[in-house]
Each structure stands twice: as C-alpha cells, then as structure tokens.
mmCIF file of C-alpha atoms in Angstrom:
data_model
loop_
_atom_site.group_PDB
_atom_site.id
_atom_site.type_symbol
_atom_site.label_atom_id
_atom_site.label_comp_id
_atom_site.label_asym_id
_atom_site.label_seq_id
_atom_site.Cartn_x
_atom_site.Cartn_y
_atom_site.Cartn_z
ATOM 1 C CA MET A 241 26.861 -4.526 14.175
ATOM 2 C CA PRO A 242 25.517 -0.801 14.169
ATOM 3 C CA THR A 243 22.101 0.005 14.879
ATOM 4 C CA SER A 244 19.635 -0.627 11.976
ATOM 5 C CA PRO A 245 18.366 2.904 10.639
ATOM 6 C CA VAL A 246 14.728 3.274 10.423
ATOM 7 C CA LEU A 247 14.618 3.855 6.652
ATOM 8 C CA PRO A 248 16.013 0.581 5.440
ATOM 9 C CA LEU A 249 13.546 -1.074 7.856
ATOM 10 C CA LEU A 250 10.559 0.887 6.320
ATOM 11 C CA GLY A 251 11.896 -0.234 3.008
ATOM 12 C CA ARG A 252 11.781 -3.893 4.147
ATOM 13 C CA GLY A 253 8.492 -3.527 5.483
ATOM 14 C CA LEU A 254 7.119 -2.484 2.601
ATOM 15 C CA VAL A 255 8.488 -5.213 0.661
ATOM 16 C CA ALA A 256 7.526 -7.705 3.070
ATOM 17 C CA GLY A 257 4.043 -6.195 3.520
ATOM 18 C CA GLY A 258 3.459 -6.024 -0.163
ATOM 19 C CA ALA A 259 4.501 -9.718 -0.598
ATOM 20 C CA ALA A 260 2.383 -10.587 2.608
ATOM 21 C CA GLY A 261 -0.911 -8.399 1.082
ATOM 22 C CA LEU A 262 -0.305 -10.424 -2.132
ATOM 23 C CA ALA A 263 -0.451 -13.975 -0.735
ATOM 24 C CA ALA A 264 -3.174 -13.117 1.462
ATOM 25 C CA GLY A 265 -5.278 -11.537 -1.462
ATOM 26 C CA LEU A 266 -4.641 -14.413 -3.868
ATOM 27 C CA PHE A 267 -5.467 -16.974 -0.850
ATOM 28 C CA SER A 268 -8.847 -15.187 -0.384
ATOM 29 C CA LEU A 269 -9.695 -14.841 -4.018
ATOM 30 C CA LEU A 270 -9.167 -18.806 -4.606
ATOM 31 C CA LEU A 271 -10.360 -20.219 -1.491
ATOM 32 C CA ALA A 272 -12.726 -17.491 0.495
ATOM 33 C CA GLU A 273 -14.489 -15.588 -2.403
ATOM 34 C CA PRO A 274 -16.234 -18.753 -3.335
ATOM 35 C CA LEU A 275 -17.504 -19.181 -0.027
ATOM 36 C CA MET A 276 -18.608 -15.765 0.067
ATOM 37 C CA ASP A 277 -20.494 -16.299 -3.119
ATOM 38 C CA ARG A 278 -22.306 -18.924 -1.544
ATOM 39 C CA ALA A 279 -23.109 -16.679 1.688
ATOM 40 C CA ILE A 280 -24.489 -14.070 -0.361
ATOM 41 C CA ARG A 281 -26.801 -16.265 -2.405
ATOM 42 C CA ALA A 282 -27.748 -17.540 0.743
ATOM 43 C CA GLU A 283 -28.647 -14.158 2.071
ATOM 44 C CA GLU A 284 -30.519 -13.119 -1.062
ATOM 45 C CA ARG A 285 -32.559 -16.371 -0.526
ATOM 46 C CA ARG A 286 -33.255 -15.365 3.083
ATOM 47 C CA SER A 287 -34.296 -11.848 2.236
ATOM 48 C CA ALA A 288 -36.424 -13.027 -0.728
ATOM 49 C CA ALA A 289 -38.183 -15.556 1.827
ATOM 50 C CA GLU A 290 -38.499 -12.578 4.400
ATOM 51 C CA GLU A 291 -39.922 -10.474 1.867
ATOM 52 C CA HIS A 292 -42.281 -13.134 0.657
ATOM 53 C CA ALA A 293 -43.389 -13.377 4.269
ATOM 54 C CA HIS A 294 -44.272 -9.931 5.070
ATOM 55 C CA GLY A 295 -45.914 -8.996 1.769
ATOM 56 C CA ALA A 296 -44.972 -6.954 -1.326
ATOM 57 C CA ALA A 297 -46.036 -3.874 0.714
ATOM 58 C CA GLN A 298 -43.008 -4.107 3.009
ATOM 59 C CA ALA A 299 -40.701 -5.641 0.684
ATOM 60 C CA VAL A 300 -37.359 -4.214 0.715
ATOM 61 C CA GLN A 301 -36.315 -2.214 -2.621
ATOM 62 C CA HIS A 302 -33.050 -3.979 -3.786
ATOM 63 C CA HIS A 303 -30.421 -1.952 -6.008
ATOM 64 C CA GLU A 304 -27.940 -3.287 -8.439
ATOM 65 C CA GLU A 305 -24.420 -3.826 -7.257
ATOM 66 C CA LEU A 306 -22.396 -0.683 -7.980
ATOM 67 C CA PHE A 307 -19.737 -3.024 -8.970
ATOM 68 C CA SER A 308 -19.672 -6.567 -10.420
ATOM 69 C CA ARG A 309 -18.328 -9.480 -8.736
ATOM 70 C CA SER A 310 -15.330 -9.960 -11.047
ATOM 71 C CA THR A 311 -14.471 -6.265 -10.396
ATOM 72 C CA GLN A 312 -14.827 -6.977 -6.782
ATOM 73 C CA HIS A 313 -12.262 -10.095 -7.197
ATOM 74 C CA GLY A 314 -9.822 -7.679 -8.652
ATOM 75 C CA GLY A 315 -10.546 -4.886 -6.058
ATOM 76 C CA LEU A 316 -9.850 -7.645 -3.287
ATOM 77 C CA VAL A 317 -6.450 -8.484 -4.221
ATOM 78 C CA VAL A 318 -5.354 -4.959 -4.665
ATOM 79 C CA THR A 319 -6.998 -3.808 -1.361
ATOM 80 C CA ALA A 320 -4.947 -6.551 0.266
ATOM 81 C CA VAL A 321 -1.691 -5.531 -1.339
ATOM 82 C CA VAL A 322 -2.370 -1.544 -0.389
ATOM 83 C CA ALA A 323 -3.067 -3.105 3.186
ATOM 84 C CA GLY A 324 -0.026 -5.201 3.451
ATOM 85 C CA LEU A 325 2.190 -1.951 2.433
ATOM 86 C CA ALA A 326 0.529 -0.004 5.305
ATOM 87 C CA LEU A 327 1.022 -2.891 7.754
ATOM 88 C CA GLY A 328 4.507 -3.118 6.669
ATOM 89 C CA VAL A 329 5.306 0.635 7.524
ATOM 90 C CA LEU A 330 3.531 0.321 11.128
ATOM 91 C CA VAL A 331 5.426 -3.249 11.645
ATOM 92 C CA ALA A 332 8.781 -1.540 10.856
ATOM 93 C CA VAL A 333 7.888 1.471 13.042
ATOM 94 C CA ALA A 334 7.140 -0.790 15.730
ATOM 95 C CA TYR A 335 9.815 -3.241 15.134
ATOM 96 C CA ALA A 336 12.397 -0.646 15.430
ATOM 97 C CA ALA A 337 10.789 1.056 18.718
ATOM 98 C CA VAL A 338 10.876 -2.602 20.530
ATOM 99 C CA HIS A 339 14.366 -3.843 19.616
ATOM 100 C CA ARG A 340 16.071 -0.287 19.729
ATOM 101 C CA ARG A 341 17.866 -1.563 22.629
ATOM 102 C CA ASP A 342 19.159 -4.724 21.153
ATOM 103 C CA PRO A 343 20.354 -3.880 17.644
ATOM 104 C CA ARG A 344 22.795 -7.069 17.642
ATOM 105 C CA ALA A 345 19.977 -9.770 18.189
ATOM 106 C CA LEU A 346 19.620 -12.064 15.327
ATOM 107 C CA PRO A 347 17.180 -10.696 12.976
ATOM 108 C CA TRP A 348 15.503 -13.932 11.562
ATOM 109 C CA PRO A 349 14.325 -15.402 15.191
ATOM 110 C CA ARG A 350 13.576 -11.817 16.089
ATOM 111 C CA ALA A 351 11.225 -11.242 13.134
ATOM 112 C CA LEU A 352 9.557 -14.424 13.757
ATOM 113 C CA ALA A 353 8.948 -13.815 17.400
ATOM 114 C CA PHE A 354 7.941 -10.476 16.761
ATOM 115 C CA CYS A 355 5.129 -11.338 13.864
ATOM 116 C CA GLY A 356 3.809 -14.184 15.977
ATOM 117 C CA ALA A 357 3.102 -11.879 18.606
ATOM 118 C CA ALA A 358 1.623 -9.591 16.458
ATOM 119 C CA PHE A 359 -0.439 -12.171 14.945
ATOM 120 C CA LEU A 360 -1.818 -13.219 18.451
ATOM 121 C CA ALA A 361 -2.350 -9.525 18.988
ATOM 122 C CA VAL A 362 -4.118 -8.315 16.400
ATOM 123 C CA SER A 363 -5.658 -11.437 14.674
ATOM 124 C CA LEU A 364 -6.221 -14.362 16.673
ATOM 125 C CA LEU A 365 -7.370 -12.756 19.970
ATOM 126 C CA PRO A 366 -9.595 -10.476 18.159
ATOM 127 C CA GLY A 367 -10.908 -13.329 16.123
ATOM 128 C CA ILE A 368 -11.511 -15.407 19.137
ATOM 129 C CA ARG A 369 -13.816 -12.669 20.759
ATOM 130 C CA TYR A 370 -15.262 -11.627 17.424
ATOM 131 C CA PRO A 371 -14.935 -14.140 14.887
ATOM 132 C CA ALA A 372 -15.471 -13.006 11.103
ATOM 133 C CA ASN A 373 -18.955 -13.377 9.702
ATOM 134 C CA PRO A 374 -19.728 -13.531 6.004
ATOM 135 C CA PRO A 375 -20.916 -10.414 4.204
ATOM 136 C CA GLY A 376 -24.626 -9.229 4.514
ATOM 137 C CA VAL A 377 -24.534 -10.165 7.961
ATOM 138 C CA GLY A 378 -25.771 -7.903 10.435
ATOM 139 C CA ASP A 379 -27.659 -4.600 11.041
ATOM 140 C CA ALA A 380 -26.408 -1.435 9.201
ATOM 141 C CA GLY A 381 -27.511 0.445 12.332
ATOM 142 C CA THR A 382 -25.020 -1.347 14.162
ATOM 143 C CA VAL A 383 -21.854 -1.118 12.130
ATOM 144 C CA GLY A 384 -20.589 1.493 14.250
ATOM 145 C CA ASP A 385 -20.918 -0.532 17.329
ATOM 146 C CA ARG A 386 -19.463 -3.550 16.015
ATOM 147 C CA GLN A 387 -16.238 -1.654 14.363
ATOM 148 C CA ALA A 388 -15.764 0.133 18.153
ATOM 149 C CA LEU A 389 -16.077 -3.194 19.925
ATOM 150 C CA TRP A 390 -13.432 -4.974 17.410
ATOM 151 C CA LEU A 391 -11.314 -2.054 17.640
ATOM 152 C CA ALA A 392 -11.533 -2.547 21.245
ATOM 153 C CA SER A 393 -10.382 -6.086 20.914
ATOM 154 C CA VAL A 394 -7.524 -5.217 19.072
ATOM 155 C CA ALA A 395 -6.100 -2.666 21.572
ATOM 156 C CA ILE A 396 -6.614 -5.166 24.412
ATOM 157 C CA GLY A 397 -4.755 -7.606 22.368
ATOM 158 C CA VAL A 398 -1.708 -5.439 21.417
ATOM 159 C CA LEU A 399 -1.472 -3.795 25.099
ATOM 160 C CA GLY A 400 -1.704 -7.431 26.573
ATOM 161 C CA MET A 401 1.156 -8.927 24.122
ATOM 162 C CA PHE A 402 2.892 -5.910 25.450
ATOM 163 C CA LEU A 403 2.344 -6.911 28.894
ATOM 164 C CA VAL A 404 3.106 -10.287 28.471
ATOM 165 C CA ARG A 405 6.660 -9.260 27.260
ATOM 166 C CA GLN A 406 7.464 -7.232 29.829
ATOM 167 C CA VAL A 407 6.509 -9.563 32.489
ATOM 168 C CA TYR A 408 8.761 -12.309 30.631
ATOM 169 C CA VAL A 409 11.504 -9.478 30.449
ATOM 170 C CA ARG A 410 11.400 -8.479 34.006
ATOM 171 C CA LEU A 411 11.420 -11.965 35.250
ATOM 172 C CA VAL A 412 14.492 -12.846 33.442
ATOM 173 C CA ALA A 413 16.397 -13.626 36.386
ATOM 174 C CA ARG A 414 13.861 -15.738 38.203
ATOM 175 C CA PRO A 415 14.027 -19.462 37.648
ATOM 176 C CA GLU A 416 12.220 -20.604 34.376
ATOM 177 C CA PRO A 417 8.997 -22.180 35.716
ATOM 178 C CA VAL A 418 8.147 -19.029 37.558
ATOM 179 C CA ARG A 419 8.720 -16.916 34.639
ATOM 180 C CA HIS A 420 6.952 -19.343 32.474
ATOM 181 C CA ILE A 421 4.016 -19.649 34.583
ATOM 182 C CA ALA A 422 3.641 -15.921 34.962
ATOM 183 C CA THR A 423 3.689 -15.181 31.381
ATOM 184 C CA ALA A 424 1.137 -17.920 31.029
ATOM 185 C CA LEU A 425 -1.078 -16.337 33.726
ATOM 186 C CA THR A 426 -0.825 -12.805 32.214
ATOM 187 C CA ALA A 427 -1.829 -14.332 28.731
ATOM 188 C CA VAL A 428 -4.947 -16.079 30.369
ATOM 189 C CA ALA A 429 -5.661 -12.703 31.910
ATOM 190 C CA VAL A 430 -5.711 -10.638 28.610
ATOM 191 C CA LEU A 431 -8.093 -13.459 27.025
ATOM 192 C CA LEU A 432 -10.270 -12.970 30.216
ATOM 193 C CA ALA A 433 -10.166 -9.227 29.642
ATOM 194 C CA LEU A 434 -11.275 -9.628 25.868
ATOM 195 C CA PHE A 435 -14.476 -11.526 26.911
ATOM 196 C CA LEU A 436 -15.478 -8.702 29.329
ATOM 197 C CA LEU A 437 -16.191 -6.822 26.298
ATOM 198 C CA PRO A 438 -20.167 -6.845 25.097
ATOM 199 C CA GLY A 439 -20.751 -9.566 22.587
ATOM 200 C CA ASN A 440 -21.736 -9.225 19.061
ATOM 201 C CA PRO A 441 -25.160 -6.943 19.094
ATOM 202 C CA ASP A 442 -26.265 -9.003 15.834
ATOM 203 C CA PRO A 443 -27.450 -12.653 14.938
ATOM 204 C CA VAL A 444 -25.916 -14.607 12.248
ATOM 205 C CA PRO A 445 -28.467 -16.405 10.463
ATOM 206 C CA VAL A 446 -26.105 -18.316 8.259
ATOM 207 C CA GLU A 447 -25.654 -21.945 7.872
ATOM 208 C CA ALA A 448 -23.403 -23.517 10.515
ATOM 209 C CA SER A 449 -21.192 -25.198 8.075
ATOM 210 C CA LEU A 450 -20.635 -22.290 5.951
ATOM 211 C CA LEU A 451 -19.909 -19.928 8.980
ATOM 212 C CA TRP A 452 -17.352 -22.217 10.453
ATOM 213 C CA GLU A 453 -15.625 -22.670 6.964
ATOM 214 C CA PHE A 454 -15.791 -18.620 6.483
ATOM 215 C CA ARG A 455 -14.297 -18.125 9.794
ATOM 216 C CA MET A 456 -11.517 -20.742 9.519
ATOM 217 C CA LEU A 457 -10.451 -19.416 6.134
ATOM 218 C CA SER A 458 -10.498 -15.889 7.427
ATOM 219 C CA LEU A 459 -8.238 -16.894 10.136
ATOM 220 C CA ALA A 460 -5.888 -18.833 7.788
ATOM 221 C CA SER A 461 -5.586 -15.718 5.436
ATOM 222 C CA HIS A 462 -4.614 -13.956 8.446
ATOM 223 C CA ALA A 463 -2.122 -16.798 9.413
ATOM 224 C CA LEU A 464 -0.822 -16.557 5.942
ATOM 225 C CA LEU A 465 -0.247 -12.894 5.829
ATOM 226 C CA TRP A 466 1.881 -12.933 9.041
ATOM 227 C CA ALA A 467 3.767 -16.004 8.109
ATOM 228 C CA VAL A 468 4.613 -14.847 4.784
ATOM 229 C CA PHE A 469 5.573 -11.040 6.148
ATOM 230 C CA ALA A 470 7.691 -12.761 9.046
ATOM 231 C CA ALA A 471 9.548 -14.870 6.302
ATOM 232 C CA VAL A 472 10.391 -11.803 3.818
ATOM 233 C CA PHE A 473 11.100 -9.344 6.700
ATOM 234 C CA GLY A 474 13.109 -11.665 8.423
ATOM 235 C CA ALA A 475 15.051 -12.853 5.271
ATOM 236 C CA LEU A 476 15.727 -9.323 4.298
ATOM 237 C CA GLY A 477 17.144 -8.868 7.740
ATOM 238 C CA VAL A 478 19.655 -11.779 7.575
ATOM 239 C CA ARG A 479 20.474 -10.301 4.113
ATOM 240 C CA ALA A 480 21.148 -6.695 5.519
ATOM 241 C CA ALA A 481 23.010 -8.523 8.715
ATOM 242 C CA ALA A 482 25.451 -10.116 6.048
ATOM 243 C CA ARG A 483 26.290 -7.263 4.117
ATOM 244 C CA SER A 484 26.830 -4.989 7.256
ATOM 245 C CA ALA A 485 29.416 -7.925 8.548
ATOM 246 C CA VAL A 486 31.111 -7.832 5.415
ATOM 247 C CA GLU A 487 31.415 -4.194 5.511
ATOM 248 C CA VAL A 488 32.931 -4.264 8.957
ATOM 249 C CA THR A 489 35.296 -6.992 8.214
ATOM 250 C CA ALA A 490 36.529 -5.541 4.971
ATOM 251 C CA PRO A 491 40.026 -4.121 5.089
ATOM 252 C CA ALA A 492 40.463 -0.189 4.564
ATOM 253 C CA PRO A 493 41.526 0.901 1.302
ATOM 254 C CA SER A 494 45.047 1.931 0.925
ATOM 255 C CA PRO A 495 46.337 5.104 0.585
ATOM 256 C CA ALA A 496 46.651 6.449 -2.805
ATOM 257 C CA GLY A 497 49.740 6.110 -4.470
ATOM 258 C CA GLN A 498 50.673 3.149 -2.047
ATOM 259 C CA ARG A 499 51.069 -0.136 -3.410
ATOM 260 C CA VAL A 500 49.526 -3.094 -1.460
ATOM 261 C CA ALA A 501 51.846 -6.183 -0.990
#
C-alpha cells in the first residue's frame, strides 16, 4: 500500500473535524447551555447582592449584551464547527508526521489510538489541572495569566504523550511488564509535572453542584468531539485503504486492439 499523501489526509481531517465540531456544538447547545444560563443568572444575583452591600456609590454599571442569548446559541454551533475544521487540519498534519514511517498500519485502530492520545494530551490532562469554569467566573485582569497557564498545561500534555510513546516504542524489545511499567511511570511523571504549575489565581464562587455539572459536561463535550473525530477519520481511512487495495489488485488494461480472452 503506498504512503498516504497529505492532501487526502487533509480532506479526511476536514470532514472528520466538521462532523466532530457539529456533534460537540449540538451537545453543548442541548445540555451545557441551559447550565450556562443558570450560571449566568447566579452570577447576576451575586453581583447584584455585592452592589447592594457596597452601596449605590460603588455599584458597577452593567451594559446590555451585544448579542442575545439565542444569537449566542447559534454562534456556539458555528464556532464549534469552525474549530473542528481547524482541529481537523492540525490532526491530519500531526497524524501524517507521526505515522509517516508506518504507512501499512491499519487505519482504524491507528486513528482510535491517535485520537485517544490527543484527547488525553489536549483535553483530559489540562482539564484535570485547570477544570473548566462557568462564564463570568474570574477576574478580567487575570484572563491573560489563566490563558497562559492553560496553554502551558496543553504543551506539557502534548509533550508528555509524545514522551510516553517514545518510551513505549524504544522498549519494544523488552518484556511487556517492563515496557508497561515504564510507560505508566512516564505518564505519572507527566501528571506530576502538570501539578507543578501554579493554581487557578481566581476563586470560583459558584454553587458546588452547578460547578460539578458544568465541568463534567465540558469534559464530556471534549470526549464526544474526539470520539466522533476518531470514528469518522478512521472510517474514511478504512475506505481509502480499501480503494487503494482494489486499485493494486485490479488487472492492467489490455493494449489497444488486443482482445481479452
């Protein structure tokens, strides 16, 4: 089977990313947005109580929302699809780079393994260190610091998964217990490195049950995103491999004017 060129991989990545983004966007719209509305109402009540306690002289002036909630709901799905398309391009390039030396590997298990590792590196590990918070939580002055911490956690997660894979590959000649234990210890070291980063600089004044539900739904939307991406990307890979196998085994056309018995 010839090495998969990058352009078909990009096409598969775009299709899988669009489908995954749409699925995650609809999931968030149907399940997470009602919870976000509750969080926004709770934040408004808390701000109103603080303003009342500090007096009208120190009250914070509120402005009307630039977009209505219904417009924001539609924008959520559109944004999720666009983000999925961008993710598809990045994953296709990374997939081609990681597996360029092993073009004959089966596309379905390879896609599942790759997307599972990506979910761990980009979503689960950073989410363990810096769980998602409802909108309105946190000081506006610390947005840059929080974004930098989150990006640092993603970088550690990605590099950590690469290190885990390298340990597993380089110990392929060793007995399985040795290889598995070394891989597990490497993963634990990556998790410990994440917790060396500073904690969230802002308090989270949100009801515990609402905060838990929001964080679980946020993590579930990431899991759905990667699951749909892996399924579509892997299925398209199986289809491409089947077509390539048919082309290789197909008989060559007979010369012009020669009858085929």
